[in-house]
PDB file of N, CA and C in Angstrom:
ATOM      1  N   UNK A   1     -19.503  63.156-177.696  1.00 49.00           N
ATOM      2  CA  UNK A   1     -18.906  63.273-176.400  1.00 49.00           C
ATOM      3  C   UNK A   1     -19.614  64.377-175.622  1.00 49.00           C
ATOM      4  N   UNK A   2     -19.769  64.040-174.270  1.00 64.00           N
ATOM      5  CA  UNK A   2     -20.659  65.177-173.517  1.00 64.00           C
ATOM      6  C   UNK A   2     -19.314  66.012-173.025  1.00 64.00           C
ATOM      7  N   UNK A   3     -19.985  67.264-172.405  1.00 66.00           N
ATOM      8  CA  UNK A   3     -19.365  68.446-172.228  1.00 66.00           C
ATOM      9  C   UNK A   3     -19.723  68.423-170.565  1.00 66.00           C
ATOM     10  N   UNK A   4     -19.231  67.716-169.775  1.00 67.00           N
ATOM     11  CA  UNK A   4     -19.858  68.076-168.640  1.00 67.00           C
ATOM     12  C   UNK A   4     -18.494  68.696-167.497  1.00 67.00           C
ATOM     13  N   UNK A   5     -18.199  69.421-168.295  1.00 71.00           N
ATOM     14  CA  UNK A   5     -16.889  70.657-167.148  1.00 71.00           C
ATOM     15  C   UNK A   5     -17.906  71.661-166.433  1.00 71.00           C
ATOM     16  N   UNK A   6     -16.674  71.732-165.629  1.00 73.00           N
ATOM     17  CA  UNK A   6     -17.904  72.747-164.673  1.00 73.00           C
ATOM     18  C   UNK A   6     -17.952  74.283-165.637  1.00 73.00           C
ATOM     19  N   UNK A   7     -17.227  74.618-166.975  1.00 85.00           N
ATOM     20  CA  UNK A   7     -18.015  75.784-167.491  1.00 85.00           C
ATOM     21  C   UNK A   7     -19.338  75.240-167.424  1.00 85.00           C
ATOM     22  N   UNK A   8     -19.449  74.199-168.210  1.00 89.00           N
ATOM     23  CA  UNK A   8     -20.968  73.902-168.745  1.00 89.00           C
ATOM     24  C   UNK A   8     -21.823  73.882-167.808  1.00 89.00           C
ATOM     25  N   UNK A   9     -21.629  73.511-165.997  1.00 89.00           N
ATOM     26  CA  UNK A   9     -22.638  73.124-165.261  1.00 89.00           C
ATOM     27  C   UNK A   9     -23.192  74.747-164.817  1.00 89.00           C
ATOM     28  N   UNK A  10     -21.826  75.829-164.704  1.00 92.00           N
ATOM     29  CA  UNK A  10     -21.968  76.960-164.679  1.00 92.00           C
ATOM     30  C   UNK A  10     -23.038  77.527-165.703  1.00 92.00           C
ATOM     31  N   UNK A  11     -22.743  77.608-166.922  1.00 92.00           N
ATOM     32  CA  UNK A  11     -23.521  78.071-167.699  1.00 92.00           C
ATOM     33  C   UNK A  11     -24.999  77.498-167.520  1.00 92.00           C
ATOM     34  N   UNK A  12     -25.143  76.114-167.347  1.00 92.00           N
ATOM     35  CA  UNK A  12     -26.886  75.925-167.319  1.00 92.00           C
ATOM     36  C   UNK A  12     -27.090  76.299-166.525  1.00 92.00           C
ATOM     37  N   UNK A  13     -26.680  76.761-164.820  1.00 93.00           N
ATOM     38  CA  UNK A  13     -27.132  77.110-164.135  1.00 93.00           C
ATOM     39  C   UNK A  13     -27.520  78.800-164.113  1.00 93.00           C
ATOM     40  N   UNK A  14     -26.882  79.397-165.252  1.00 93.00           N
ATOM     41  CA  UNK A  14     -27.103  80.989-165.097  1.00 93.00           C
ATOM     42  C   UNK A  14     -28.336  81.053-166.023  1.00 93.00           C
ATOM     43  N   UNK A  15     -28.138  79.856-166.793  1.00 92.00           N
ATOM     44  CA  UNK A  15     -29.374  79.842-168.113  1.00 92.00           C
ATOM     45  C   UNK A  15     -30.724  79.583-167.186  1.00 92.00           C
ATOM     46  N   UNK A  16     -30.854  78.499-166.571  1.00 92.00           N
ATOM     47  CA  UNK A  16     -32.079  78.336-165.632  1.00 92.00           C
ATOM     48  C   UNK A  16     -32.129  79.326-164.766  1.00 92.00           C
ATOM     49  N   UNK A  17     -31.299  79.565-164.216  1.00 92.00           N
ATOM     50  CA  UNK A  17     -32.126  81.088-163.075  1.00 92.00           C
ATOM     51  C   UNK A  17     -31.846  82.287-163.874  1.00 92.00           C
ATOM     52  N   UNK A  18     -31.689  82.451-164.986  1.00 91.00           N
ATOM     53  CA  UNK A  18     -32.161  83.562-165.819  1.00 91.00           C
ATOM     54  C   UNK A  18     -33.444  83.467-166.423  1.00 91.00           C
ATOM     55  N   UNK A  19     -33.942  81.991-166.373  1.00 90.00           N
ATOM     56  CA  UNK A  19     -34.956  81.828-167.198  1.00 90.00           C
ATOM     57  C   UNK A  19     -36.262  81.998-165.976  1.00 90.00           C
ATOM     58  N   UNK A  20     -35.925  81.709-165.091  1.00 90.00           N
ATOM     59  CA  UNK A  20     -36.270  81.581-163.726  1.00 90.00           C
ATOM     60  C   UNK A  20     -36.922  83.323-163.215  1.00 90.00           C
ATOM     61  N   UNK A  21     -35.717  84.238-163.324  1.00 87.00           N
ATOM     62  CA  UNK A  21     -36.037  85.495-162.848  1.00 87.00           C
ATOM     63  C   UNK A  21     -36.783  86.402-164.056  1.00 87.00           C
ATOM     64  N   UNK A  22     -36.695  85.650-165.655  1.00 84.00           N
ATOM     65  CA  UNK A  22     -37.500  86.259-166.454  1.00 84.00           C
ATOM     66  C   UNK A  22     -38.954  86.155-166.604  1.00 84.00           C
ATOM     67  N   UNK A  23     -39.573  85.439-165.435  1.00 83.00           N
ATOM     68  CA  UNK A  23     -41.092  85.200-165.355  1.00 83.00           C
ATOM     69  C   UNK A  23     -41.554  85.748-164.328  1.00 83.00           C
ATOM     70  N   UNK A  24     -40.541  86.304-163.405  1.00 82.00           N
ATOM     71  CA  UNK A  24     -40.652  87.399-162.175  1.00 82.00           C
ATOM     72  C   UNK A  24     -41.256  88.449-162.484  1.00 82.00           C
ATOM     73  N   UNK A  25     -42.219  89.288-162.506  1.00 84.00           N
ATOM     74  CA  UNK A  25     -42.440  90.438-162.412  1.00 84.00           C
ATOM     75  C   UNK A  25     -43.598  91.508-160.899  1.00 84.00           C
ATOM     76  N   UNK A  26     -42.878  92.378-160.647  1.00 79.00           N
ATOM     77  CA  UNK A  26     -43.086  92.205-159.320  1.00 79.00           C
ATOM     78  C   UNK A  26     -44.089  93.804-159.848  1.00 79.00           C
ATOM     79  N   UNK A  27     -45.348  93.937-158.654  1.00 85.00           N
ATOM     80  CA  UNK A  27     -46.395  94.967-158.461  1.00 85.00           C
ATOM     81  C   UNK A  27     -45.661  96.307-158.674  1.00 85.00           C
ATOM     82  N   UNK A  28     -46.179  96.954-159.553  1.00 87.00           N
ATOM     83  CA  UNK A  28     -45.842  98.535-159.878  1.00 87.00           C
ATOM     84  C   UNK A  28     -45.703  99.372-158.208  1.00 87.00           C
ATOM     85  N   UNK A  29     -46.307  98.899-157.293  1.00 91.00           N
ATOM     86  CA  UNK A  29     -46.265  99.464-156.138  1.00 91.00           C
ATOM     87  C   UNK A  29     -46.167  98.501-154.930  1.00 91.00           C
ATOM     88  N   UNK A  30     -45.141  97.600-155.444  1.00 89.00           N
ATOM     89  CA  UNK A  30     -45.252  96.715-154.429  1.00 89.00           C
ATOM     90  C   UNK A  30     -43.193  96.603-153.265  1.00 89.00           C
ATOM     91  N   UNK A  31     -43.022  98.238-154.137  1.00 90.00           N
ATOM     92  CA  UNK A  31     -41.653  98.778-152.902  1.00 90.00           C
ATOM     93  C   UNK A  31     -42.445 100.291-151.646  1.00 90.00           C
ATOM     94  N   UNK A  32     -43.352 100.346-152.177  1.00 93.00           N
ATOM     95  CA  UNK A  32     -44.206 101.171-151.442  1.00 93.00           C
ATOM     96  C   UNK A  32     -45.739 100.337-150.342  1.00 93.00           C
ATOM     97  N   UNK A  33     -45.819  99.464-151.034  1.00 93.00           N
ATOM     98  CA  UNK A  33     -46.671  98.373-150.034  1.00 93.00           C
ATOM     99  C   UNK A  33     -45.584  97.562-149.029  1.00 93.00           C
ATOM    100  N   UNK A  34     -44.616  97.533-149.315  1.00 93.00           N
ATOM    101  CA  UNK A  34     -43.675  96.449-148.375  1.00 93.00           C
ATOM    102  C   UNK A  34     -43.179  97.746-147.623  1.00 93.00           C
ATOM    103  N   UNK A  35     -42.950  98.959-147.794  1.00 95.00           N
ATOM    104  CA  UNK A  35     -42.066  99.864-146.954  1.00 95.00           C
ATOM    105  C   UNK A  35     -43.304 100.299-145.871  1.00 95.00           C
ATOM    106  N   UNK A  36     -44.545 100.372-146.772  1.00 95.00           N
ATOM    107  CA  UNK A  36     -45.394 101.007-145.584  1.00 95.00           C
ATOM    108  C   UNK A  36     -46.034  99.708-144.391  1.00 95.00           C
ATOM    109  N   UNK A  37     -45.940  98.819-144.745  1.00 96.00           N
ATOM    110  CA  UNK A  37     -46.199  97.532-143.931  1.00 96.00           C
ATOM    111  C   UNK A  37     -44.845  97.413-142.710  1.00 96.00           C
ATOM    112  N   UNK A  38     -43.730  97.296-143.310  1.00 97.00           N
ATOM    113  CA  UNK A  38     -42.685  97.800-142.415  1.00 97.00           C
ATOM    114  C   UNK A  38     -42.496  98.876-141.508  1.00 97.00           C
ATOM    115  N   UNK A  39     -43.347  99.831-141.808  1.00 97.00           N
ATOM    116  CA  UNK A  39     -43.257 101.303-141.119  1.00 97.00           C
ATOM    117  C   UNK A  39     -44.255 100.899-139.678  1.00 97.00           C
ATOM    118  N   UNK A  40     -45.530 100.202-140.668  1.00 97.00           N
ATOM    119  CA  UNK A  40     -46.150  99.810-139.678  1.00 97.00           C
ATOM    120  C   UNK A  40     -46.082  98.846-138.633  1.00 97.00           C
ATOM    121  N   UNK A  41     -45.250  98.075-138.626  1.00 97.00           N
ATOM    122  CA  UNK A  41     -44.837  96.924-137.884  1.00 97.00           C
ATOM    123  C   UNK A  41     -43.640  97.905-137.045  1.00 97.00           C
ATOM    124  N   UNK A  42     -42.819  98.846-137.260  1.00 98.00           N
ATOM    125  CA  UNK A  42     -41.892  99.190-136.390  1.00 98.00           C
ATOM    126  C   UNK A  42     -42.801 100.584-135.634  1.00 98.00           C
ATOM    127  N   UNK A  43     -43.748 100.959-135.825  1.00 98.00           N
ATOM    128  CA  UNK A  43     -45.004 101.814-135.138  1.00 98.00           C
ATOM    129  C   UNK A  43     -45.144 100.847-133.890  1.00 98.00           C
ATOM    130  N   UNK A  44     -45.648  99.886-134.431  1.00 98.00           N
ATOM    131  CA  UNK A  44     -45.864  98.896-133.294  1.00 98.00           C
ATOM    132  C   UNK A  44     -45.411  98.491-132.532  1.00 98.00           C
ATOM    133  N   UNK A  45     -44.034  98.194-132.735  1.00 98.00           N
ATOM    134  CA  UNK A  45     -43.006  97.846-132.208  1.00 98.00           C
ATOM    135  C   UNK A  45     -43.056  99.143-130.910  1.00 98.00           C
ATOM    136  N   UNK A  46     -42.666  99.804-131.105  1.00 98.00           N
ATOM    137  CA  UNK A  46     -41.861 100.912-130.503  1.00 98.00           C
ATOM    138  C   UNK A  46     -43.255 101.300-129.446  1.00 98.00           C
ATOM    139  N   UNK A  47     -44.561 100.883-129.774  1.00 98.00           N
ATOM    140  CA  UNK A  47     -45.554 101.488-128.809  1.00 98.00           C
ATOM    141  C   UNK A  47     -45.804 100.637-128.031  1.00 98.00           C
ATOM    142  N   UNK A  48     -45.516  99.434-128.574  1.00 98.00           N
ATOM    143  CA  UNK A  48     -45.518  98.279-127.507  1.00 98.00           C
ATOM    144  C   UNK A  48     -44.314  98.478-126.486  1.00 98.00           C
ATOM    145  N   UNK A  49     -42.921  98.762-126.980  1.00 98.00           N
ATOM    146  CA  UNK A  49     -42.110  98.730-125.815  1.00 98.00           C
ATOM    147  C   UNK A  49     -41.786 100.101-125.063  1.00 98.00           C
ATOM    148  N   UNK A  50     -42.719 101.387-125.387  1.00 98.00           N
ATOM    149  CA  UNK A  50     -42.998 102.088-124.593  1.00 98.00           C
ATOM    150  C   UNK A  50     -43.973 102.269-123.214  1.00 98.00           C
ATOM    151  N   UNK A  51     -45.279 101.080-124.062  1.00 98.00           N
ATOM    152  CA  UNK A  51     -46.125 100.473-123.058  1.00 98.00           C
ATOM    153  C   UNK A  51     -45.183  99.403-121.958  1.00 98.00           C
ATOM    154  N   UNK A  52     -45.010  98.758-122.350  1.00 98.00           N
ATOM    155  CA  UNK A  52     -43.740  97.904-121.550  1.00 98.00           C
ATOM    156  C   UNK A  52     -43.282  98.705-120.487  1.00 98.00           C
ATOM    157  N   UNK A  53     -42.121  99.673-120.897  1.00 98.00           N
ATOM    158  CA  UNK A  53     -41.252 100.248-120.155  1.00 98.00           C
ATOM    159  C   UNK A  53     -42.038 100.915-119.009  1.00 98.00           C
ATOM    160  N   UNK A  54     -43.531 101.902-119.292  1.00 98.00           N
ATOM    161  CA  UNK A  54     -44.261 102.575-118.640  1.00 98.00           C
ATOM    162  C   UNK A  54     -44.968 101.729-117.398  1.00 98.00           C
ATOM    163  N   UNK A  55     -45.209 100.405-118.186  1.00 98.00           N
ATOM    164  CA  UNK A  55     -45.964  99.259-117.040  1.00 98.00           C
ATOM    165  C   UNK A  55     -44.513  98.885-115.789  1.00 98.00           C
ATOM    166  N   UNK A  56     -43.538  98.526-116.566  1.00 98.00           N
ATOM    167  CA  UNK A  56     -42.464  98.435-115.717  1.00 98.00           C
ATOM    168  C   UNK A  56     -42.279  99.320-114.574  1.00 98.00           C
ATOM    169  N   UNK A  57     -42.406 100.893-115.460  1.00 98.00           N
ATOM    170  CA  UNK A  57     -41.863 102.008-114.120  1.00 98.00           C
ATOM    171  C   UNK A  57     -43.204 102.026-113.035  1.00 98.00           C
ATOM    172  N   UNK A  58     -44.220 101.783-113.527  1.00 98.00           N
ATOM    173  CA  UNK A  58     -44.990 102.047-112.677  1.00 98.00           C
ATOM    174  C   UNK A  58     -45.083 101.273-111.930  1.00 98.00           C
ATOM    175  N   UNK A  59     -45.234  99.623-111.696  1.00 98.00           N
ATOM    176  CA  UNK A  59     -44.835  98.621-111.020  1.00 98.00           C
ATOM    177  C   UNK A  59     -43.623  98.799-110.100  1.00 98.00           C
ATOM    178  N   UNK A  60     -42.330  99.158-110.494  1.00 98.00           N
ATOM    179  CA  UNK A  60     -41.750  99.723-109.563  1.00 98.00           C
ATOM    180  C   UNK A  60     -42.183 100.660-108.557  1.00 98.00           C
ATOM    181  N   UNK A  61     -42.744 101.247-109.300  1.00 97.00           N
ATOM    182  CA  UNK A  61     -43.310 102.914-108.042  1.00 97.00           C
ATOM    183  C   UNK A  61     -43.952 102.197-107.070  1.00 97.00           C
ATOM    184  N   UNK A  62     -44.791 101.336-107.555  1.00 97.00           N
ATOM    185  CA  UNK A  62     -46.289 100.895-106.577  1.00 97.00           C
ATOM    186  C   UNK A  62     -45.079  99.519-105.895  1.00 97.00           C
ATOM    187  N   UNK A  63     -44.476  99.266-105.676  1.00 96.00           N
ATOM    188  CA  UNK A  63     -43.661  98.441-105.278  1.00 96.00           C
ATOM    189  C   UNK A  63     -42.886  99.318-103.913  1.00 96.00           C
ATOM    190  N   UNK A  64     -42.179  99.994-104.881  1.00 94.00           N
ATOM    191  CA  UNK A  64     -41.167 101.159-103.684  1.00 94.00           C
ATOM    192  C   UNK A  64     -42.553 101.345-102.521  1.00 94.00           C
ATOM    193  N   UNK A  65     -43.550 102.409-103.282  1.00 94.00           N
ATOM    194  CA  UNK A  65     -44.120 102.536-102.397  1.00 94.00           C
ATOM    195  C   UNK A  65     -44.875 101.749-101.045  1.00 94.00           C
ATOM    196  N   UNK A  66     -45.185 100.699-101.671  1.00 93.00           N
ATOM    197  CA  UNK A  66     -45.524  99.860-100.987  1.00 93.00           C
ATOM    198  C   UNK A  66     -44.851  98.817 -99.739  1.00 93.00           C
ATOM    199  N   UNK A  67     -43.697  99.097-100.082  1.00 91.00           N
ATOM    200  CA  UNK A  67     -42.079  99.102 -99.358  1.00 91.00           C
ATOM    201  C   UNK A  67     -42.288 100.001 -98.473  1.00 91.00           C
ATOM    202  N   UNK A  68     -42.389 101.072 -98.607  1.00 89.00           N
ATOM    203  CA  UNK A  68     -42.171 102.398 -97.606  1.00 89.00           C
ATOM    204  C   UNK A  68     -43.218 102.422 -96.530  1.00 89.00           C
ATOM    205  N   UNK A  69     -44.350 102.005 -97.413  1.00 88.00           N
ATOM    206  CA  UNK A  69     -45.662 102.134 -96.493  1.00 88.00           C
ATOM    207  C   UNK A  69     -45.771 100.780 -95.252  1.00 88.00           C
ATOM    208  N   UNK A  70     -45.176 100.160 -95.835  1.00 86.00           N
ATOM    209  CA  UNK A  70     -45.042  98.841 -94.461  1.00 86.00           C
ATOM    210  C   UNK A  70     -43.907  98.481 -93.675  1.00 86.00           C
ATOM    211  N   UNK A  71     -43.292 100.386 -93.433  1.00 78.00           N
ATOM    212  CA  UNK A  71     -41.757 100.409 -92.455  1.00 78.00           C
ATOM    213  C   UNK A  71     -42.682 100.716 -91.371  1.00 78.00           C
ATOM    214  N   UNK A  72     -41.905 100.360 -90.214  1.00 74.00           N
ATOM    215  CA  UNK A  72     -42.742 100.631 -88.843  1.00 74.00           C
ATOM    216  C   UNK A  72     -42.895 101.863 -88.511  1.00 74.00           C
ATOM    217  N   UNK A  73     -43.420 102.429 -87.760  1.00 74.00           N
ATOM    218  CA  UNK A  73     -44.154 103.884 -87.540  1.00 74.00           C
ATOM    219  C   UNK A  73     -43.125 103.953 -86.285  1.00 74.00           C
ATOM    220  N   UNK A  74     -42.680 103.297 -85.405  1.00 68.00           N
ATOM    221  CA  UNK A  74     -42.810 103.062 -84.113  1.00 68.00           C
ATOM    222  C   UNK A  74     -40.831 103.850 -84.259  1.00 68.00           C
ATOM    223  N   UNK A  75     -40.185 104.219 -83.321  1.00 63.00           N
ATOM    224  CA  UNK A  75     -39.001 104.979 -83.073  1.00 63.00           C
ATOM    225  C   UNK A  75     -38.080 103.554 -83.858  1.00 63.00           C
ATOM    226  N   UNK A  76     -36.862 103.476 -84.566  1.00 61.00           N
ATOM    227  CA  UNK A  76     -36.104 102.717 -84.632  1.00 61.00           C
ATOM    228  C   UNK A  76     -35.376 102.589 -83.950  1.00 61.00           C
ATOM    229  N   UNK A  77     -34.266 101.290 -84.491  1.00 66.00           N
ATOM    230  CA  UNK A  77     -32.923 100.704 -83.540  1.00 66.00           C
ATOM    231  C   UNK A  77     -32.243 101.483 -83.104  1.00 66.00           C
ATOM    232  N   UNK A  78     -32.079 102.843 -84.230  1.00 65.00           N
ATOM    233  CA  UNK A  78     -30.549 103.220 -84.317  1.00 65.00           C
ATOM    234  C   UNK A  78     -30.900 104.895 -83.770  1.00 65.00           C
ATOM    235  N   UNK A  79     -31.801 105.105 -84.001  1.00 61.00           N
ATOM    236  CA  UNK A  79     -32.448 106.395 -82.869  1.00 61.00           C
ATOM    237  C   UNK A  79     -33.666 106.074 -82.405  1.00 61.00           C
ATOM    238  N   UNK A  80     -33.521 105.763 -80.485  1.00 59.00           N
ATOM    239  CA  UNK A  80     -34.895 105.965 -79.469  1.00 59.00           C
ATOM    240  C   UNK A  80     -35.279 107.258 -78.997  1.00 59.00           C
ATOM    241  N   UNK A  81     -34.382 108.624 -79.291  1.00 61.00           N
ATOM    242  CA  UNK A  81     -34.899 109.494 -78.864  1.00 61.00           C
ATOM    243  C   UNK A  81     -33.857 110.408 -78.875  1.00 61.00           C
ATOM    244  N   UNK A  82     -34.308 112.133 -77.947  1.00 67.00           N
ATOM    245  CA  UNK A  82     -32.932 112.566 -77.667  1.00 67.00           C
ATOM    246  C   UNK A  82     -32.775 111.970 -76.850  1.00 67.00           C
ATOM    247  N   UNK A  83     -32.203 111.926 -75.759  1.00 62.00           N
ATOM    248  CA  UNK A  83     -31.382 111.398 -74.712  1.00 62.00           C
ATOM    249  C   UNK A  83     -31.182 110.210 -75.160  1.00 62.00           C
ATOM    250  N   UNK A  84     -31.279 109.203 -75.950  1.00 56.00           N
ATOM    251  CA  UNK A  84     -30.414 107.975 -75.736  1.00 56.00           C
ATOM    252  C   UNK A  84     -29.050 107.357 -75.804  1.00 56.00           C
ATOM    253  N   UNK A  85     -28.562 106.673 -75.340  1.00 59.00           N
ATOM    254  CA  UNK A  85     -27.193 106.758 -74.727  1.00 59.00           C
ATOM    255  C   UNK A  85     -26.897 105.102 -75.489  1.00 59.00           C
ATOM    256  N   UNK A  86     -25.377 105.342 -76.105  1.00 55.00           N
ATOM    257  CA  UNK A  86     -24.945 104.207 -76.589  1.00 55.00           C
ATOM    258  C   UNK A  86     -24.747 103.341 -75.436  1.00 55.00           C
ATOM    259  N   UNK A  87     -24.908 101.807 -76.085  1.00 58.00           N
ATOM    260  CA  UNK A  87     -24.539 100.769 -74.663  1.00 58.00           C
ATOM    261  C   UNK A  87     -22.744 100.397 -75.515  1.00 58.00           C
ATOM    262  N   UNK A  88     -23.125  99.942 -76.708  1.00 56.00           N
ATOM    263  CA  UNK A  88     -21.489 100.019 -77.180  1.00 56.00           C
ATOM    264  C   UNK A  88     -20.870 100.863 -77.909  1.00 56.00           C
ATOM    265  N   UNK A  89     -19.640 101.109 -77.817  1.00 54.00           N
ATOM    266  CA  UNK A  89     -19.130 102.377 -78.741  1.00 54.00           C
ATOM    267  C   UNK A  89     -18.819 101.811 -80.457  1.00 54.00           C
ATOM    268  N   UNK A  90     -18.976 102.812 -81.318  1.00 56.00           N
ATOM    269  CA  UNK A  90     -19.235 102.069 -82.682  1.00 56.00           C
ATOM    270  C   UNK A  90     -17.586 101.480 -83.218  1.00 56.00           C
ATOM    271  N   UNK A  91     -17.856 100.990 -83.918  1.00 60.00           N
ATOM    272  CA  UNK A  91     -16.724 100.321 -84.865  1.00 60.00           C
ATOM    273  C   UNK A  91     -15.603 101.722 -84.955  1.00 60.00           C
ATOM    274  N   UNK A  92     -14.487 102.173 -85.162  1.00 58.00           N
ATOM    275  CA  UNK A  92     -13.561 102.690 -85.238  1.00 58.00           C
ATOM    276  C   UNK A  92     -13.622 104.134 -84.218  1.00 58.00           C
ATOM    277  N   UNK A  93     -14.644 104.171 -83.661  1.00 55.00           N
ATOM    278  CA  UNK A  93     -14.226 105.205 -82.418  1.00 55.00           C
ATOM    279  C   UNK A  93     -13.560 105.190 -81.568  1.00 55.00           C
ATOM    280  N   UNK A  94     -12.980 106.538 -81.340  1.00 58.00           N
ATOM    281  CA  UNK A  94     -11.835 106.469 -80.564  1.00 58.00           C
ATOM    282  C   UNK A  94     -12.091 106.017 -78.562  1.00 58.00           C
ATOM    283  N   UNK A  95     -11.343 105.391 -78.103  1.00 53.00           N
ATOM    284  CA  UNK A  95     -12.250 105.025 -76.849  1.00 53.00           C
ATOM    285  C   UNK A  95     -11.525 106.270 -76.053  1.00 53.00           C
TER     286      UNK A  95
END
């Protein structure tokens, strides 16, 4: 008579991946090759999105500026000078 309860399916299965992880053997220095490969990939990381951020701000600047530099030279709407004289009185002033 076969034995097929799930102890038994349990047990072959701890027997095969025991047998499985007993042919594993991993590089005398291979938690010091994976940490320094990691170190190096988050080096990278971090200089890349400092480059990023720096290209960003500066694009802004040259943006603003470039904004500023193509306002008109010429007197605006809202001051022509001293003497100029309102034609309407503003929003909540008293008449």
């Amino acid at each position: 008579m076969n034995d097929t309860g799930p102890d038994r399916t349990e047990r072959d299965l701890a027997d095969a991946l025991a047998a499985l992880a007993g042919g594993v053997h991993a590089a005398p220095d291979a938690y010091r090759t994976a940490r320094g490969e990691w170190l190096r990939r988050e080096r990278r990381r971090r200089l890349v999105l400092a480059v990023l951020v720096a290209v960003v701000f500066a694009v802004a600047v040259l943006i603003g500026l470039w904004v500023l530099n193509r306002a008109p030279s010429g007197p605006g709407v809202v001051f022509s000078g001293p003497g100029a004289t309102v034609s309407a009185p503003a929003l909540g002033a008293p008449r």
